[in-house]
Coordinates of N, CA and C in Angstrom, one line a residue:
M510 N -69.1 -6.6 26.6 CA -68.0 -6.6 25.7 C -68.2 -7.7 24.7
D511 N -67.8 -7.4 23.5 CA -67.8 -8.4 22.4 C -66.6 -8.1 21.5
P512 N -66.4 -8.9 20.5 CA -65.2 -8.7 19.6 C -65.2 -7.3 18.9
R513 N -66.3 -6.7 18.8 CA -66.3 -5.4 18.1 C -66.5 -4.2 19.1
N514 N -66.6 -4.4 20.3 CA -66.7 -3.4 21.3 C -65.8 -3.8 22.5
L515 N -64.6 -3.4 22.4 CA -63.6 -3.8 23.4 C -63.5 -2.9 24.6
F516 N -64.5 -2.8 25.3 CA -64.5 -2.1 26.6 C -65.5 -2.7 27.5
E517 N -65.4 -2.4 28.8 CA -66.3 -2.9 29.8 C -67.1 -1.8 30.4
T518 N -68.3 -2.1 30.8 CA -69.1 -1.1 31.5 C -68.7 -1.3 33.0
R519 N -69.1 -0.5 33.9 CA -68.9 -0.6 35.3 C -69.4 -2.0 35.8
T520 N -70.6 -2.3 35.3 CA -71.3 -3.6 35.8 C -70.5 -4.8 35.2
T521 N -70.2 -4.8 33.9 CA -69.5 -6.0 33.4 C -68.1 -6.1 34.0
Y522 N -67.5 -5.0 34.3 CA -66.2 -5.0 34.9 C -66.3 -5.7 36.3
R523 N -67.3 -5.3 37.0 CA -67.5 -5.8 38.4 C -67.8 -7.3 38.3
L524 N -68.6 -7.7 37.3 CA -68.9 -9.2 37.2 C -67.7 -10.0 36.8
L525 N -66.8 -9.4 36.0 CA -65.6 -10.0 35.6 C -64.7 -10.2 36.8
R526 N -64.6 -9.2 37.6 CA -63.8 -9.2 38.9 C -64.4 -10.3 39.8
L527 N -65.7 -10.4 39.9 CA -66.4 -11.4 40.7 C -66.0 -12.8 40.3
E528 N -65.8 -13.1 39.0 CA -65.4 -14.4 38.6 C -64.0 -14.7 39.1
Y529 N -63.1 -13.7 39.0 CA -61.7 -13.9 39.6 C -61.7 -14.0 41.1
L530 N -62.6 -13.3 41.8 CA -62.8 -13.5 43.2 C -63.2 -14.9 43.5
A531 N -64.1 -15.5 42.7 CA -64.5 -16.9 43.0 C -63.3 -17.8 42.8
A532 N -62.5 -17.6 41.7 CA -61.3 -18.5 41.5 C -60.3 -18.2 42.6
L533 N -60.2 -17.0 43.1 CA -59.3 -16.7 44.2 C -59.7 -17.5 45.4
G534 N -61.0 -17.5 45.7 CA -61.5 -18.2 46.8 C -61.3 -19.7 46.8
L535 N -61.4 -20.3 45.6 CA -61.1 -21.7 45.4 C -59.7 -22.0 45.6
C536 N -58.8 -21.2 45.0 CA -57.3 -21.5 45.1 C -56.9 -21.3 46.6
T537 N -57.4 -20.2 47.2 CA -57.0 -20.0 48.6 C -57.5 -21.1 49.5
T538 N -58.7 -21.6 49.3 CA -59.3 -22.7 50.1 C -58.4 -23.9 49.9
L539 N -58.0 -24.2 48.7 CA -57.1 -25.4 48.5 C -55.8 -25.2 49.2
F540 N -55.2 -23.9 49.1 CA -53.9 -23.6 49.7 C -54.0 -23.8 51.2
I541 N -55.1 -23.3 51.8 CA -55.2 -23.4 53.3 C -55.5 -24.8 53.7
T542 N -56.3 -25.5 52.9 CA -56.6 -26.9 53.2 C -55.4 -27.8 53.3
H543 N -54.4 -27.5 52.4 CA -53.2 -28.3 52.3 C -52.0 -27.5 52.9
W544 N -52.3 -26.6 53.8 CA -51.2 -25.7 54.4 C -50.0 -26.5 54.9
Q545 N -50.3 -27.6 55.6 CA -49.1 -28.3 56.1 C -48.3 -29.0 55.1
E546 N -48.8 -29.1 53.9 CA -48.0 -29.7 52.8 C -47.3 -28.6 51.9
V547 N -47.6 -27.4 52.2 CA -47.1 -26.3 51.4 C -45.7 -25.9 51.9
R548 N -44.7 -25.9 50.9 CA -43.4 -25.4 51.3 C -43.5 -23.8 51.1
L549 N -43.2 -23.2 52.3 CA -43.4 -21.7 52.3 C -42.5 -20.9 51.4
I550 N -41.2 -21.2 51.4 CA -40.3 -20.4 50.6 C -40.6 -20.5 49.1
P551 N -40.8 -21.7 48.6 CA -41.2 -21.8 47.2 C -42.6 -21.0 46.9
A552 N -43.5 -21.1 47.9 CA -44.8 -20.4 47.7 C -44.5 -18.9 47.6
L553 N -43.7 -18.4 48.5 CA -43.4 -16.9 48.5 C -42.7 -16.5 47.2
I554 N -41.8 -17.4 46.7 CA -41.1 -17.1 45.5 C -42.0 -17.1 44.3
L555 N -42.9 -18.1 44.3 CA -43.9 -18.2 43.2 C -44.9 -17.1 43.2
F556 N -45.2 -16.6 44.4 CA -46.1 -15.4 44.5 C -45.5 -14.1 44.1
A557 N -44.2 -14.0 44.5 CA -43.5 -12.7 44.3 C -42.9 -12.5 42.9
Y558 N -42.5 -13.5 42.2 CA -41.8 -13.3 41.0 C -42.6 -12.5 40.0
I559 N -43.9 -12.6 40.0 CA -44.8 -12.0 39.1 C -44.6 -10.4 39.2
D560 N -44.6 -9.9 40.4 CA -44.4 -8.5 40.5 C -43.0 -8.0 40.5
V561 N -42.1 -8.9 41.0 CA -40.6 -8.5 40.9 C -40.2 -8.4 39.5
I562 N -40.7 -9.2 38.6 CA -40.3 -9.1 37.2 C -41.2 -8.2 36.4
G563 N -42.5 -8.3 36.7 CA -43.5 -7.6 35.8 C -44.0 -6.3 36.3
Y564 N -44.0 -6.0 37.6 CA -44.6 -4.7 38.0 C -43.6 -3.7 38.6
L565 N -42.7 -4.2 39.5 CA -41.8 -3.2 40.2 C -40.9 -2.4 39.2
P566 N -40.3 -3.0 38.2 CA -39.5 -2.2 37.3 C -40.3 -1.1 36.6
G567 N -41.5 -1.4 36.1 CA -42.3 -0.4 35.5 C -42.8 0.7 36.5
L568 N -43.1 0.3 37.7 CA -43.5 1.2 38.8 C -42.4 2.2 39.1
I569 N -41.2 1.7 39.2 CA -40.0 2.5 39.4 C -39.8 3.5 38.3
A570 N -39.9 3.0 37.0 CA -39.7 3.8 35.9 C -40.8 4.9 35.8
F571 N -42.0 4.5 36.1 CA -43.1 5.4 36.1 C -42.9 6.6 37.1
H572 N -42.5 6.3 38.3 CA -42.3 7.3 39.3 C -41.1 8.2 39.0
R573 N -40.1 7.6 38.3 CA -38.9 8.4 37.9 C -39.2 9.3 36.7
S574 N -40.2 9.0 35.9 CA -40.5 9.7 34.7 C -41.2 11.0 35.0
R575 N -40.8 12.1 34.5 CA -41.4 13.4 34.7 C -42.7 13.5 34.0
S576 N -42.8 12.8 32.8 CA -44.0 12.9 32.0 C -45.1 11.8 32.3
G577 N -44.7 10.8 33.0 CA -45.5 9.7 33.3 C -45.5 8.6 32.1
K578 N -44.7 8.9 31.1 CA -44.6 8.0 30.0 C -43.4 7.1 30.2
I579 N -43.5 5.8 30.0 CA -42.4 4.9 30.2 C -42.3 4.0 28.9
H580 N -41.2 3.4 28.8 CA -40.9 2.5 27.6 C -41.9 1.4 27.6
R581 N -42.3 1.0 26.4 CA -43.3 -0.1 26.2 C -42.8 -1.4 26.7
G582 N -41.5 -1.6 26.8 CA -40.9 -2.8 27.4 C -41.5 -3.1 28.8
F583 N -41.7 -2.0 29.6 CA -42.3 -2.2 30.9 C -43.7 -2.8 30.8
Y584 N -44.5 -2.4 29.9 CA -45.8 -2.9 29.7 C -45.7 -4.4 29.2
V585 N -44.8 -4.7 28.3 CA -44.6 -6.0 27.9 C -44.2 -6.9 29.0
A586 N -43.3 -6.5 29.8 CA -42.9 -7.3 31.0 C -44.0 -7.5 32.0
Y587 N -44.8 -6.4 32.2 CA -46.0 -6.6 33.1 C -47.0 -7.6 32.5
N588 N -47.3 -7.5 31.2 CA -48.3 -8.3 30.6 C -47.8 -9.8 30.5
L589 N -46.5 -10.0 30.3 CA -46.0 -11.3 30.2 C -46.0 -12.0 31.6
A590 N -45.6 -11.2 32.6 CA -45.5 -11.8 34.0 C -46.9 -12.0 34.5
H591 N -47.9 -11.2 34.1 CA -49.3 -11.3 34.6 C -50.2 -12.1 33.7
S592 N -49.7 -12.8 32.8 CA -50.5 -13.6 31.9 C -50.7 -15.0 32.4
F593 N -51.9 -15.6 32.3 CA -52.1 -16.9 32.7 C -51.4 -17.9 31.8
V594 N -51.1 -17.5 30.6 CA -50.3 -18.4 29.7 C -48.9 -18.6 30.3
T595 N -48.3 -17.4 30.6 CA -46.9 -17.5 31.3 C -47.0 -18.2 32.6
A596 N -48.0 -18.0 33.4 CA -48.2 -18.6 34.7 C -48.3 -20.2 34.5
G597 N -49.0 -20.6 33.5 CA -49.1 -22.0 33.2 C -47.8 -22.6 32.8
L598 N -47.0 -21.9 32.0 CA -45.7 -22.4 31.6 C -44.8 -22.5 32.8
V599 N -44.8 -21.4 33.7 CA -44.0 -21.4 34.9 C -44.4 -22.6 35.8
A600 N -45.7 -22.8 36.0 CA -46.1 -23.9 36.8 C -45.8 -25.3 36.2
F601 N -45.9 -25.4 34.9 CA -45.5 -26.7 34.2 C -44.0 -26.9 34.4
L602 N -43.2 -25.9 34.2 CA -41.8 -26.1 34.3 C -41.4 -26.4 35.7
W603 N -42.0 -25.7 36.7 CA -41.7 -26.0 38.1 C -42.1 -27.4 38.5
A604 N -43.3 -27.8 38.1 CA -43.7 -29.2 38.4 C -42.8 -30.2 37.7
W605 N -42.3 -30.0 36.5 CA -41.5 -30.9 35.8 C -40.1 -30.9 36.4
L606 N -39.5 -29.7 36.6 CA -38.1 -29.6 37.0 C -37.9 -29.7 38.5
V607 N -38.8 -29.3 39.3 CA -38.7 -29.3 40.7 C -39.6 -30.4 41.2
R608 N -40.9 -30.2 41.3 CA -41.9 -31.2 41.6 C -43.3 -30.6 41.6
P609 N -44.3 -31.3 41.4 CA -45.7 -30.8 41.6 C -45.9 -30.6 43.1
E610 N -46.5 -29.4 43.4 CA -46.7 -29.1 44.8 C -47.7 -28.1 45.0
W611 N -48.3 -28.0 46.2 CA -49.3 -27.1 46.6 C -48.9 -25.6 46.5
A612 N -47.6 -25.4 46.7 CA -47.0 -24.1 46.6 C -47.3 -23.4 45.3
L613 N -47.5 -24.2 44.3 CA -47.8 -23.6 42.9 C -49.1 -22.8 42.9
L614 N -50.0 -23.1 43.9 CA -51.2 -22.3 44.0 C -51.0 -20.8 44.2
A615 N -49.8 -20.5 44.7 CA -49.4 -19.1 44.9 C -49.5 -18.3 43.6
I616 N -49.3 -18.9 42.5 CA -49.4 -18.2 41.2 C -50.8 -17.8 40.9
P617 N -51.8 -18.7 40.8 CA -53.2 -18.2 40.5 C -53.7 -17.4 41.7
I618 N -53.3 -17.6 42.9 CA -53.7 -16.7 44.0 C -53.3 -15.3 43.7
H619 N -52.0 -15.1 43.3 CA -51.6 -13.7 42.9 C -52.4 -13.1 41.8
L620 N -52.5 -13.9 40.7 CA -53.1 -13.3 39.5 C -54.6 -13.1 39.7
C621 N -55.3 -14.0 40.4 CA -56.7 -13.8 40.7 C -56.9 -12.7 41.7
G622 N -56.0 -12.5 42.6 CA -56.0 -11.4 43.6 C -55.9 -10.1 42.9
D623 N -54.9 -10.0 42.0 CA -54.7 -8.8 41.2 C -56.0 -8.4 40.5
R624 N -56.6 -9.4 39.8 CA -57.8 -9.1 39.0 C -59.1 -8.9 39.9
G625 N -59.3 -9.8 40.8 CA -60.5 -9.8 41.6 C -60.5 -8.7 42.7
L626 N -59.4 -8.7 43.5 CA -59.3 -7.7 44.6 C -59.0 -6.3 44.2
L627 N -57.9 -6.2 43.3 CA -57.4 -4.9 42.9 C -58.0 -4.4 41.6
G628 N -58.6 -5.2 40.8 CA -59.1 -4.8 39.5 C -58.1 -4.5 38.5
N629 N -56.9 -5.1 38.6 CA -55.8 -4.9 37.7 C -55.8 -6.0 36.7
F630 N -55.9 -5.7 35.4 CA -55.8 -6.7 34.3 C -54.6 -6.3 33.5
L631 N -54.4 -6.9 32.3 CA -53.3 -6.6 31.5 C -53.3 -5.1 31.1
K632 N -52.1 -4.5 30.8 CA -52.0 -3.1 30.6 C -51.8 -2.8 29.1
P633 N -52.7 -2.1 28.5 CA -52.5 -1.6 27.1 C -51.5 -0.5 27.1
F634 N -50.8 -0.3 25.9 CA -49.8 0.7 25.8 C -50.4 2.1 25.9
A635 N -51.7 2.3 25.5 CA -52.3 3.6 25.4 C -52.7 4.2 26.7
V636 N -52.6 3.5 27.8 CA -53.1 4.0 29.1 C -51.8 4.1 30.0
S637 N -52.0 4.9 31.0 CA -50.9 5.1 32.0 C -50.6 3.8 32.7
F638 N -49.3 3.6 33.0 CA -48.9 2.4 33.6 C -49.5 2.2 35.0
E639 N -49.7 3.3 35.7 CA -50.4 3.4 37.0 C -51.8 3.9 36.7
P640 N -52.8 3.3 37.3 CA -54.2 3.7 37.0 C -54.5 5.2 37.0
S641 N -55.0 5.7 36.0 CA -55.4 7.1 35.8 C -56.5 7.2 34.7
P642 N -57.6 7.9 35.0 CA -58.6 8.0 34.0 C -58.1 8.6 32.6
H643 N -58.4 7.9 31.6 CA -58.0 8.3 30.2 C -59.2 9.2 29.7
P644 N -58.9 10.4 29.3 CA -59.9 11.3 28.8 C -60.9 10.7 27.8
A645 N -60.3 10.0 26.8 CA -61.1 9.3 25.8 C -62.1 8.3 26.4
Y646 N -61.6 7.6 27.4 CA -62.5 6.6 28.0 C -63.6 7.3 28.8
I647 N -63.3 8.4 29.5 CA -64.3 9.1 30.2 C -65.4 9.6 29.3
R648 N -65.0 10.1 28.1 CA -66.0 10.5 27.1 C -66.8 9.3 26.6
L649 N -66.2 8.2 26.3 CA -66.8 7.0 25.8 C -67.8 6.4 26.8
A650 N -67.4 6.3 28.1 CA -68.3 5.8 29.1 C -69.5 6.7 29.3
A651 N -69.3 8.0 29.2 CA -70.4 8.9 29.3 C -71.4 8.7 28.1
A652 N -70.9 8.6 26.9 CA -71.7 8.4 25.7 C -72.5 7.1 25.8
V653 N -71.8 6.0 26.2 CA -72.4 4.7 26.3 C -73.5 4.7 27.3
S654 N -73.3 5.4 28.4 CA -74.3 5.4 29.5 C -75.4 6.4 29.3
G655 N -75.2 7.3 28.3 CA -76.2 8.3 28.0 C -76.0 9.6 28.8
R656 N -74.9 9.6 29.6 CA -74.6 10.9 30.3 C -73.8 11.8 29.4
T657 N -73.8 13.0 29.8 CA -73.0 14.0 29.0 C -71.8 14.4 29.8
T658 N -70.7 14.7 29.2 CA -69.4 15.1 29.9 C -69.4 16.5 30.2

């Protein structure tokens, strides 16, 4: 992928996920190493807020929709909640207003787990909220790889 070709091949997608798995491993190791210093309730809140705000409302709307189309606001909520920029702001505010603590590692553990383990990145408006092959992408992937559809 480059600035003029905004798509991933299967190999580059897997390599990108591998980078997030490495970050997940580091964050999880730090979390476990400092387990006795981790406040569990804040860690659970910091882990869960991302999906409670960003994923569950869109998931519910998607499953209630007969057409599979949902309001763009659900995509915006998902992308804001799953952004490392937002996560950094949440962590900064928590550290400033509450205290710096190991429980904050729950945030990158969640985001790196989503990307590394599940393969979920930010959601563009043009694709289904829940993973489903887009016909245009299937054709593009076939053309780029030299296969025919």
